């Protein structure tokens, strides 16, 4: 099927996530990705692009990593799916042991699901039920952070704090208590007042990703842990974005040397291959669900594809590469190089208000123009013409390349991004960039690197 035909069918039948469909493809024909290799993606016309956002923050070692491909193929030769409800399978068992071994101390129990959102729903329900059936039913409230993002399902939206995404659903959401990440005094005051009725505090450790890579100090994590302990409150760490080496440690909590009571992982768990998530819990929480059948202390939750064997096979292969190639140590090194490149090439640009960077996560805040100009979006169009795929959060340009990127490719990505920011800031950018993309789509323009 050729690109034009695919675009036509996309326009007729597909509804894209987080996308205003009106005008979709009017003058920015959608990129249709057909193939990936290493840190590059290829469209249906054979153009190559650096994957600057790890295919929405999940690709770890790169696309088509032979070891992961092979593991999934081998699993296909055994069984593609078998349920975890009342049955088990080798992949889920081995992966649970591996996750417990690499997780912050004390997280010995692994409950599977299939997305970051479900991992968060599960953590919330576990915390709530744990207190309900262990003598503290008055602990019904959750403390969340302003600007938090924990997923798009109703429970995870309830503990979200981004008005743009969450405001519409307000009437459907449960009440929460809100503080600003990084402000220890505010949390201390809140818990002095509300402590006995709080079930859990939930946060994205160190980096609030979807909010635009907002960062808080490591010491805040220590403070939150200490205050939770003081008030008998559970701490839920949502490591969906920060987990698996992104921040230069396997998990962001390690920077502070703390262990949460519940930890959510997803995105990078399978190396970016397949939808799989896990909620890790302490033995204490786990024990709080034990009892005779007739006591109904069971955790009544489980998705059909929970712990899917193909996804578990990919995850095990992913973690094996982490071990073999010392991926975390490498990511930490690469993160330093990344910081230098950002400092040299992005910081001096006009309109760059702030660069927020930790490990292999970065948000570049632009301040040049009114939001309706959608400069962040224009930067991604310019980057696409230059040969890189990035996706902004408003006027914050996010760079989060796969950890498997080479220094050279990283330099190329930063250089392309710098050029794209400069280009998109020019006054004629809105019209010019869209015209370039439209003429590319019509097959008349020069585009990203053509692969012969
Ligand atoms: C992406 C993300 C989620 C949601 O994960 P999905 O797999 O998209 O449901 C939750 N929390 C954080 C911190 C995330 O970045």
CSV table of C-alpha atoms and ligand atoms in Angstrom, one decimal:
chain,number,residue,atom,x,y,z
A,1,UNK,CA,0.0,0.0,0.0
A,2,UNK,CA,1.6,3.3,-1.0
A,3,UNK,CA,1.9,6.3,1.3
A,4,UNK,CA,-0.9,8.3,-0.2
A,5,UNK,CA,-3.3,5.5,0.1
A,6,UNK,CA,-2.3,4.9,3.7
A,7,UNK,CA,-2.7,8.6,4.5
A,8,UNK,CA,-6.2,8.6,2.9
A,9,UNK,CA,-7.3,5.6,5.1
A,10,UNK,CA,-5.7,7.2,8.2
A,11,UNK,CA,-7.7,10.3,7.6
A,12,UNK,CA,-10.9,8.3,7.1
A,13,UNK,CA,-10.7,5.8,9.9
A,14,UNK,CA,-8.1,6.5,12.6
A,15,UNK,CA,-8.6,8.6,15.7
A,16,UNK,CA,-5.2,9.5,17.2
A,17,UNK,CA,-4.4,10.0,20.9
A,18,UNK,CA,-3.8,13.5,22.2
A,19,UNK,CA,-4.5,14.8,18.7
A,20,UNK,CA,-6.8,17.5,17.4
A,21,UNK,CA,-8.2,15.6,14.5
A,22,UNK,CA,-9.6,18.7,12.8
A,23,UNK,CA,-7.0,19.8,10.4
A,24,UNK,CA,-5.0,16.6,11.0
A,25,UNK,CA,-2.8,16.3,7.9
A,26,UNK,CA,-4.3,19.4,6.2
A,27,UNK,CA,-0.9,20.9,5.6
A,28,UNK,CA,1.2,18.5,7.7
A,29,UNK,CA,0.9,15.1,6.1
A,30,UNK,CA,1.3,12.5,8.9
A,31,UNK,CA,4.5,10.6,9.0
A,32,UNK,CA,3.8,6.9,8.6
A,33,UNK,CA,6.6,4.9,10.2
A,34,UNK,CA,7.2,1.5,8.7
A,35,UNK,CA,10.5,0.3,10.2
A,36,UNK,CA,13.0,1.0,13.0
A,37,UNK,CA,16.6,0.1,13.4
A,38,UNK,CA,18.8,1.2,16.3
A,39,UNK,CA,17.8,4.8,17.1
A,40,UNK,CA,16.4,5.5,13.7
A,41,UNK,CA,12.9,5.2,12.3
A,42,UNK,CA,12.0,4.9,8.6
A,43,UNK,CA,8.8,6.2,7.0
A,44,UNK,CA,7.0,4.5,4.1
A,45,UNK,CA,9.0,6.5,1.6
A,46,UNK,CA,12.3,5.3,3.1
A,47,UNK,CA,13.2,8.6,4.8
A,48,UNK,CA,15.2,8.1,8.0
A,49,UNK,CA,14.7,10.0,11.3
A,50,UNK,CA,16.5,9.9,14.6
A,51,UNK,CA,14.0,8.7,17.3
A,52,UNK,CA,14.4,11.7,19.6
A,53,UNK,CA,11.7,10.7,22.1
A,54,UNK,CA,12.2,6.9,22.3
A,55,UNK,CA,8.9,6.4,20.6
A,56,UNK,CA,7.1,8.2,23.5
A,57,UNK,CA,9.7,7.4,26.2
A,58,UNK,CA,9.8,3.7,26.0
A,59,UNK,CA,12.5,2.4,23.5
A,60,UNK,CA,15.6,1.6,25.6
A,61,UNK,CA,18.4,-0.1,23.6
A,62,UNK,CA,17.0,0.7,20.2
A,63,UNK,CA,14.7,-0.7,17.6
A,64,UNK,CA,15.1,-4.2,16.3
A,65,UNK,CA,17.6,-5.3,19.0
A,66,UNK,CA,18.5,-8.8,18.0
A,67,UNK,CA,18.3,-10.3,21.5
A,68,UNK,CA,14.8,-9.0,22.2
A,69,UNK,CA,13.6,-9.9,18.7
A,70,UNK,CA,14.9,-13.4,19.2
A,71,UNK,CA,13.3,-13.7,22.7
A,72,UNK,CA,9.9,-12.7,21.4
A,73,UNK,CA,10.2,-15.1,18.4
A,74,UNK,CA,11.2,-18.0,20.7
A,75,UNK,CA,8.2,-17.3,22.9
A,76,UNK,CA,6.0,-17.2,19.9
A,77,UNK,CA,7.2,-20.8,19.2
A,78,UNK,CA,5.8,-21.7,22.7
A,79,UNK,CA,2.7,-19.7,23.4
A,80,UNK,CA,1.6,-16.1,22.7
A,81,UNK,CA,-0.8,-15.8,25.6
A,82,UNK,CA,-1.8,-17.6,28.7
A,83,UNK,CA,-3.6,-16.1,31.6
A,84,UNK,CA,-2.2,-15.1,35.0
A,85,UNK,CA,-5.6,-15.5,36.6
A,86,UNK,CA,-5.1,-18.8,38.5
A,87,UNK,CA,-2.2,-19.9,36.3
A,88,UNK,CA,1.4,-18.9,36.0
A,89,UNK,CA,4.1,-19.1,33.3
A,90,UNK,CA,7.9,-19.2,33.3
A,91,UNK,CA,8.4,-15.7,31.9
A,92,UNK,CA,6.2,-14.0,34.4
A,93,UNK,CA,7.9,-15.9,37.3
A,94,UNK,CA,11.5,-15.1,36.1
A,95,UNK,CA,10.7,-11.5,35.4
A,96,UNK,CA,9.2,-11.0,38.8
A,97,UNK,CA,12.3,-12.4,40.4
A,98,UNK,CA,14.5,-10.1,38.3
A,99,UNK,CA,12.4,-7.0,39.0
A,100,UNK,CA,12.5,-7.7,42.7
A,101,UNK,CA,16.3,-8.1,42.5
A,102,UNK,CA,16.9,-4.7,40.8
A,103,UNK,CA,14.1,-2.7,42.5
A,104,UNK,CA,14.8,-0.5,45.6
A,105,UNK,CA,15.1,-2.7,48.7
A,106,UNK,CA,11.9,-4.3,50.1
A,107,UNK,CA,9.8,-4.4,46.9
A,108,UNK,CA,9.5,-8.1,46.8
A,109,UNK,CA,6.1,-8.6,45.1
A,110,UNK,CA,5.2,-8.0,41.5
A,111,UNK,CA,1.7,-7.4,40.2
A,112,UNK,CA,1.5,-7.2,36.4
A,113,UNK,CA,-0.7,-5.2,34.1
A,114,UNK,CA,-0.3,-3.6,30.7
A,115,UNK,CA,0.2,0.2,30.9
A,116,UNK,CA,1.5,2.9,33.1
A,117,UNK,CA,-2.1,4.0,33.8
A,118,UNK,CA,-3.1,0.6,35.0
A,119,UNK,CA,0.0,0.2,37.1
A,120,UNK,CA,-1.0,3.4,38.9
A,121,UNK,CA,-4.7,2.4,39.3
A,122,UNK,CA,-3.5,-0.8,40.9
A,123,UNK,CA,-1.2,1.0,43.3
A,124,UNK,CA,-4.0,3.3,44.3
A,125,UNK,CA,-6.4,0.5,44.9
A,126,UNK,CA,-3.8,-1.6,46.7
A,127,UNK,CA,-3.1,1.3,49.1
A,128,UNK,CA,-6.8,2.0,49.7
A,129,UNK,CA,-7.7,-1.6,50.3
A,130,UNK,CA,-4.6,-2.3,52.4
A,131,UNK,CA,-5.7,0.3,54.9
A,132,UNK,CA,-9.4,-0.6,54.7
A,133,UNK,CA,-8.7,-4.2,55.7
A,134,UNK,CA,-5.9,-3.6,58.1
A,135,UNK,CA,-7.5,-1.6,60.8
A,136,UNK,CA,-7.3,1.9,59.3
A,137,UNK,CA,-10.4,2.3,57.1
A,138,UNK,CA,-10.3,6.1,57.8
A,139,UNK,CA,-7.3,6.4,55.5
A,140,UNK,CA,-9.2,7.2,52.3
A,141,UNK,CA,-7.4,10.2,50.9
A,142,UNK,CA,-4.6,10.6,48.4
A,143,UNK,CA,-2.0,13.3,48.3
A,144,UNK,CA,-0.8,14.2,44.8
A,145,UNK,CA,1.5,16.8,43.3
A,146,UNK,CA,0.5,19.8,41.3
A,147,UNK,CA,1.3,19.2,37.6
A,148,UNK,CA,1.5,15.5,38.2
A,149,UNK,CA,0.8,13.1,35.4
A,150,UNK,CA,0.0,9.4,36.1
A,151,UNK,CA,-1.9,8.3,33.1
A,152,UNK,CA,-5.3,8.7,31.4
A,153,UNK,CA,-7.7,6.4,33.2
A,154,UNK,CA,-10.1,7.9,35.7
A,155,UNK,CA,-8.2,6.9,38.8
A,156,UNK,CA,-4.9,8.0,37.5
A,157,UNK,CA,-6.4,11.2,36.2
A,158,UNK,CA,-7.8,11.8,39.7
A,159,UNK,CA,-4.2,11.9,41.1
A,160,UNK,CA,-3.1,14.0,38.1
A,161,UNK,CA,-2.6,17.7,38.4
A,162,UNK,CA,-2.5,19.0,34.8
A,163,UNK,CA,-5.5,21.1,34.2
A,164,UNK,CA,-5.2,21.0,30.4
A,165,UNK,CA,-5.5,17.2,30.4
A,166,UNK,CA,-7.6,16.7,33.5
A,167,UNK,CA,-10.0,19.7,34.0
A,168,UNK,CA,-12.8,18.3,31.7
A,169,UNK,CA,-13.2,15.2,33.8
A,170,UNK,CA,-13.3,16.9,37.2
A,171,UNK,CA,-16.9,15.8,38.0
A,172,UNK,CA,-15.9,12.2,37.5
A,173,UNK,CA,-12.8,12.2,39.6
A,174,UNK,CA,-12.3,11.5,43.3
A,175,UNK,CA,-11.2,14.2,45.7
A,176,UNK,CA,-7.5,14.5,46.4
A,177,UNK,CA,-5.1,16.7,48.4
A,178,UNK,CA,-2.6,18.6,46.4
A,179,UNK,CA,0.9,20.0,47.2
A,180,UNK,CA,3.7,21.4,45.0
A,181,UNK,CA,6.5,19.0,44.4
A,182,UNK,CA,9.7,20.2,46.1
A,183,UNK,CA,7.9,22.1,48.8
A,184,UNK,CA,8.6,20.1,52.0
A,185,UNK,CA,6.9,22.6,54.3
A,186,UNK,CA,3.7,22.4,52.4
A,187,UNK,CA,3.6,18.6,52.7
A,188,UNK,CA,4.5,18.8,56.3
A,189,UNK,CA,1.7,21.2,57.1
A,190,UNK,CA,-0.8,19.2,55.1
A,191,UNK,CA,0.1,16.0,56.8
A,192,UNK,CA,0.0,17.6,60.2
A,193,UNK,CA,-3.7,18.4,59.5
A,194,UNK,CA,-4.8,15.5,57.4
A,195,UNK,CA,-2.3,12.8,58.2
A,196,UNK,CA,-4.6,10.2,59.9
A,197,UNK,CA,-6.9,10.1,56.9
A,198,UNK,CA,-4.3,9.8,54.2
A,199,UNK,CA,-3.8,6.5,52.5
A,200,UNK,CA,-0.8,7.4,50.3
A,201,UNK,CA,1.3,10.1,48.7
A,202,UNK,CA,1.9,9.6,45.0
A,203,UNK,CA,4.6,11.2,43.0
A,204,UNK,CA,6.9,11.0,40.0
A,205,UNK,CA,10.3,10.9,41.6
A,206,UNK,CA,12.6,13.7,40.6
A,207,UNK,CA,11.1,14.4,37.2
A,208,UNK,CA,7.5,15.4,36.4
A,209,UNK,CA,7.7,14.2,32.8
A,210,UNK,CA,4.5,15.1,31.1
A,211,UNK,CA,4.3,18.4,32.9
A,212,UNK,CA,7.4,19.4,30.8
A,213,UNK,CA,10.2,17.7,32.7
A,214,UNK,CA,9.8,19.7,35.9
A,215,UNK,CA,12.4,18.7,38.4
A,216,UNK,CA,12.7,18.7,42.2
A,217,UNK,CA,15.6,18.1,44.5
A,218,UNK,CA,16.7,14.6,45.6
A,219,UNK,CA,16.3,15.8,49.2
A,220,UNK,CA,12.6,16.3,48.6
A,221,UNK,CA,12.3,12.5,48.1
A,222,UNK,CA,14.0,11.9,51.4
A,223,UNK,CA,11.6,14.4,53.0
A,224,UNK,CA,8.5,12.8,51.5
A,225,UNK,CA,9.7,9.3,52.7
A,226,UNK,CA,10.4,10.6,56.2
A,227,UNK,CA,7.0,12.4,56.4
A,228,UNK,CA,5.1,9.4,55.1
A,229,UNK,CA,6.8,7.2,57.7
A,230,UNK,CA,6.0,9.7,60.5
A,231,UNK,CA,2.3,9.6,59.6
A,232,UNK,CA,1.9,5.9,58.7
A,233,UNK,CA,1.2,6.8,55.1
A,234,UNK,CA,2.2,4.7,52.1
A,235,UNK,CA,4.5,6.2,49.4
A,236,UNK,CA,3.7,5.4,45.8
A,237,UNK,CA,6.6,6.1,43.3
A,238,UNK,CA,5.4,6.3,39.7
A,239,UNK,CA,8.6,5.4,37.9
A,240,UNK,CA,6.8,4.8,34.6
A,241,UNK,CA,8.9,7.5,32.9
A,242,UNK,CA,12.0,7.6,35.1
A,243,UNK,CA,12.5,3.9,35.4
A,244,UNK,CA,15.1,1.7,33.6
A,245,UNK,CA,18.1,4.0,33.5
A,246,UNK,CA,16.5,7.2,32.2
A,247,UNK,CA,17.8,9.4,35.0
A,248,UNK,CA,21.2,7.7,35.2
A,249,UNK,CA,20.2,5.2,37.9
A,250,UNK,CA,18.0,2.2,37.3
A,251,UNK,CA,15.2,3.9,39.2
A,252,UNK,CA,15.0,7.6,40.2
A,253,UNK,CA,14.4,6.7,43.8
A,254,UNK,CA,17.9,5.4,44.0
A,255,UNK,CA,19.3,8.9,43.8
A,256,UNK,CA,17.8,9.5,47.2
A,257,UNK,CA,18.4,6.0,48.5
A,258,UNK,CA,14.8,5.5,49.4
A,259,UNK,CA,12.3,2.7,48.8
A,260,UNK,CA,8.7,3.4,48.2
A,261,UNK,CA,6.0,1.1,49.4
A,262,UNK,CA,4.5,0.7,46.0
A,263,UNK,CA,6.3,1.4,42.7
A,264,UNK,CA,4.8,1.6,39.2
A,265,UNK,CA,6.8,0.7,36.1
A,266,UNK,CA,5.8,0.4,32.5
A,267,UNK,CA,7.3,2.3,29.5
A,268,UNK,CA,10.8,1.0,29.4
A,269,UNK,CA,10.1,-2.4,31.0
A,270,UNK,CA,10.0,-4.3,27.7
A,271,UNK,CA,12.7,-2.2,26.2
A,272,UNK,CA,9.9,-0.4,24.4
A,273,UNK,CA,8.7,-3.5,22.6
A,274,UNK,CA,5.3,-4.5,24.0
A,275,UNK,CA,2.7,-3.2,26.5
A,276,UNK,CA,3.6,-4.5,29.9
A,277,UNK,CA,3.5,-2.8,33.3
A,278,UNK,CA,4.1,-3.8,36.9
A,279,UNK,CA,3.2,-2.5,40.3
A,280,UNK,CA,5.8,-3.6,42.9
A,281,UNK,CA,4.8,-3.9,46.5
A,282,UNK,CA,6.4,-4.5,49.9
A,283,UNK,CA,6.0,-7.8,51.7
A,284,UNK,CA,4.0,-5.9,54.4
A,285,UNK,CA,1.4,-4.7,51.9
A,286,UNK,CA,1.3,-8.2,50.3
A,287,UNK,CA,0.7,-9.8,53.7
A,288,UNK,CA,-2.2,-7.3,54.3
A,289,UNK,CA,-4.1,-9.1,51.6
A,290,UNK,CA,-3.8,-12.6,53.0
A,291,UNK,CA,-6.7,-14.4,54.6
A,292,UNK,CA,-9.1,-17.3,54.2
A,293,UNK,CA,-11.2,-17.2,50.9
A,294,UNK,CA,-14.3,-16.3,52.9
A,295,UNK,CA,-12.6,-13.2,54.4
A,296,UNK,CA,-12.6,-11.5,51.0
A,297,UNK,CA,-9.2,-9.8,51.5
A,298,UNK,CA,-8.3,-10.7,47.9
A,299,UNK,CA,-7.1,-8.0,45.6
A,300,UNK,CA,-10.0,-8.2,43.1
A,301,UNK,CA,-8.2,-6.8,40.1
A,302,UNK,CA,-6.7,-8.3,36.9
A,303,UNK,CA,-6.6,-7.4,33.2
A,304,UNK,CA,-7.1,-10.0,30.5
A,305,UNK,CA,-3.6,-9.6,29.0
A,306,UNK,CA,-1.9,-9.1,32.4
A,307,UNK,CA,1.6,-10.6,32.3
A,308,UNK,CA,1.4,-11.5,28.7
A,309,UNK,CA,4.2,-14.1,27.9
A,310,UNK,CA,5.5,-12.3,24.8
A,311,UNK,CA,5.8,-9.1,26.7
A,312,UNK,CA,7.5,-10.9,29.6
A,313,UNK,CA,10.0,-12.5,27.2
A,314,UNK,CA,10.8,-9.1,25.8
A,315,UNK,CA,11.2,-7.7,29.3
A,316,UNK,CA,13.6,-10.4,30.4
A,317,UNK,CA,15.7,-10.0,27.3
A,318,UNK,CA,15.7,-6.2,27.9
A,319,UNK,CA,16.9,-6.6,31.5
A,320,UNK,CA,19.6,-9.1,30.3
A,321,UNK,CA,21.0,-6.5,28.0
A,322,UNK,CA,21.0,-4.0,30.9
A,323,UNK,CA,23.1,-6.5,32.9
A,324,UNK,CA,25.4,-7.5,30.0
A,325,UNK,CA,26.1,-4.0,28.7
A,326,UNK,CA,26.0,-2.1,31.9
A,327,UNK,CA,23.3,0.1,30.4
A,328,UNK,CA,22.7,2.2,33.5
A,329,UNK,CA,26.4,3.1,33.9
A,330,UNK,CA,26.6,3.9,30.2
A,331,UNK,CA,23.4,6.0,30.4
A,332,UNK,CA,24.8,8.0,33.3
A,333,UNK,CA,28.0,8.7,31.3
A,334,UNK,CA,26.0,9.6,28.2
A,335,UNK,CA,23.8,11.9,30.3
A,336,UNK,CA,26.9,14.0,31.1
A,337,UNK,CA,27.7,14.3,27.4
A,338,UNK,CA,24.1,15.1,26.8
A,339,UNK,CA,24.3,17.9,29.4
A,340,UNK,CA,27.4,19.4,27.8
A,341,UNK,CA,25.8,19.3,24.3
A,342,UNK,CA,22.7,21.1,25.6
A,343,UNK,CA,24.8,23.7,27.3
A,344,UNK,CA,26.9,24.3,24.2
A,345,UNK,CA,24.3,24.2,21.5
A,346,UNK,CA,20.9,24.8,22.9
A,347,UNK,CA,21.4,27.2,25.8
A,348,UNK,CA,22.9,30.1,23.7
A,349,UNK,CA,19.9,30.1,21.3
A,350,UNK,CA,17.5,33.0,21.6
A,351,UNK,CA,14.1,32.1,23.0
A,352,UNK,CA,15.5,29.3,25.2
A,353,UNK,CA,14.2,30.2,28.6
A,354,UNK,CA,15.4,27.1,30.5
A,355,UNK,CA,16.9,23.7,30.0
A,356,UNK,CA,15.8,21.0,32.5
A,357,UNK,CA,18.0,18.0,32.3
A,358,UNK,CA,18.6,14.8,34.2
A,359,UNK,CA,20.4,11.8,32.8
A,360,UNK,CA,18.8,11.1,29.4
A,361,UNK,CA,15.7,13.2,30.0
A,362,UNK,CA,15.5,16.7,29.0
A,363,UNK,CA,12.9,19.5,28.5
A,364,UNK,CA,13.8,22.8,26.7
A,365,UNK,CA,11.5,25.6,27.6
A,366,UNK,CA,10.9,28.2,24.9
A,367,UNK,CA,9.5,31.6,25.6
A,368,UNK,CA,9.5,33.3,22.3
A,369,UNK,CA,5.9,33.5,21.3
A,370,UNK,CA,2.2,33.3,22.3
A,371,UNK,CA,1.0,29.7,22.8
A,372,UNK,CA,-1.4,29.8,19.9
A,373,UNK,CA,1.6,30.1,17.5
A,374,UNK,CA,2.4,26.5,18.7
A,375,UNK,CA,6.2,27.1,18.4
A,376,UNK,CA,6.9,23.8,20.1
A,377,UNK,CA,5.0,22.1,17.4
A,378,UNK,CA,6.8,24.1,14.7
A,379,UNK,CA,10.1,22.9,16.2
A,380,UNK,CA,9.0,19.3,15.6
A,381,UNK,CA,8.1,20.1,12.0
A,382,UNK,CA,11.5,21.7,11.4
A,383,UNK,CA,13.1,18.7,13.1
A,384,UNK,CA,11.2,16.3,10.9
A,385,UNK,CA,12.4,18.1,7.8
A,386,UNK,CA,15.9,17.9,9.2
A,387,UNK,CA,15.6,14.2,10.0
A,388,UNK,CA,14.6,13.8,13.7
A,389,UNK,CA,11.4,12.9,15.4
A,390,UNK,CA,10.6,14.9,18.5
A,391,UNK,CA,7.3,15.6,20.3
A,392,UNK,CA,6.9,18.7,22.4
A,393,UNK,CA,4.8,19.3,25.5
A,394,UNK,CA,3.3,22.7,24.6
A,395,UNK,CA,6.3,25.0,24.2
A,396,UNK,CA,8.6,22.6,26.0
A,397,UNK,CA,10.8,20.6,23.6
A,398,UNK,CA,11.3,17.1,25.0
A,399,UNK,CA,14.5,15.2,24.1
A,400,UNK,CA,14.6,11.6,25.4
A,401,UNK,CA,16.5,9.4,23.0
A,402,UNK,CA,17.0,5.7,23.5
A,403,UNK,CA,19.7,4.8,26.0
A,404,UNK,CA,21.3,2.8,23.2
A,405,UNK,CA,22.1,6.0,21.2
A,406,UNK,CA,25.8,6.6,20.4
A,407,UNK,CA,27.6,9.8,21.3
A,408,UNK,CA,27.7,10.7,17.7
A,409,UNK,CA,24.0,10.2,17.1
A,410,UNK,CA,23.3,12.1,20.3
A,411,UNK,CA,25.4,15.0,19.0
A,412,UNK,CA,23.5,14.8,15.7
A,413,UNK,CA,20.2,14.9,17.5
A,414,UNK,CA,21.1,17.9,19.6
A,415,UNK,CA,22.5,19.7,16.6
A,416,UNK,CA,19.3,19.0,14.6
A,417,UNK,CA,17.2,20.2,17.5
A,418,UNK,CA,19.2,23.4,17.8
A,419,UNK,CA,18.7,24.1,14.1
A,420,UNK,CA,15.0,23.3,14.4
A,421,UNK,CA,14.6,25.7,17.4
A,422,UNK,CA,16.4,28.5,15.5
A,423,UNK,CA,14.3,27.8,12.3
A,424,UNK,CA,10.9,27.6,14.1
A,425,UNK,CA,11.6,30.9,15.9
A,426,UNK,CA,11.8,32.8,12.5
A,427,UNK,CA,8.7,34.8,11.8
A,428,UNK,CA,7.8,33.0,8.5
A,429,UNK,CA,8.1,29.5,10.1
A,430,UNK,CA,4.4,28.7,10.4
A,431,UNK,CA,3.7,29.1,6.7
A,432,UNK,CA,7.1,28.0,5.4
A,433,UNK,CA,7.5,24.8,7.4
A,434,UNK,CA,4.0,23.6,6.5
A,435,UNK,CA,4.5,24.4,2.9
A,436,UNK,CA,7.8,22.4,2.9
A,437,UNK,CA,6.1,19.4,4.4
A,438,UNK,CA,3.2,19.6,2.0
A,439,UNK,CA,5.5,19.7,-1.0
A,440,UNK,CA,7.6,16.8,0.4
A,441,UNK,CA,4.4,14.8,0.7
A,442,UNK,CA,3.6,15.7,-2.9
A,443,UNK,CA,7.0,14.2,-3.8
A,444,UNK,CA,8.6,17.5,-5.0
A,445,UNK,CA,10.7,18.5,-2.1
A,446,UNK,CA,13.9,17.4,-0.6
A,447,UNK,CA,13.3,15.8,2.8
A,448,UNK,CA,15.1,14.1,5.6
A,449,UNK,CA,18.0,11.9,4.7
A,450,UNK,CA,16.9,9.7,1.7
A,451,UNK,CA,18.1,6.2,2.1
A,452,UNK,CA,19.0,4.7,-1.3
B,1,LIG,C1,3.4,7.7,30.5
B,1,LIG,C2,3.2,7.8,31.9
B,1,LIG,C3,2.1,7.2,32.6
B,1,LIG,C4,1.0,6.4,31.8
B,1,LIG,O1,1.5,5.3,31.1
B,1,LIG,P1,0.6,4.7,29.9
B,1,LIG,O2,1.4,3.4,29.6
B,1,LIG,O3,0.6,5.7,28.8
B,1,LIG,O4,-0.7,4.5,30.5
B,1,LIG,C5,2.0,7.2,33.9
B,1,LIG,N1,2.9,7.8,34.7
B,1,LIG,C6,3.9,8.5,34.1
B,1,LIG,C7,4.9,9.2,35.0
B,1,LIG,C8,4.1,8.5,32.7
B,1,LIG,O5,5.1,9.2,32.2
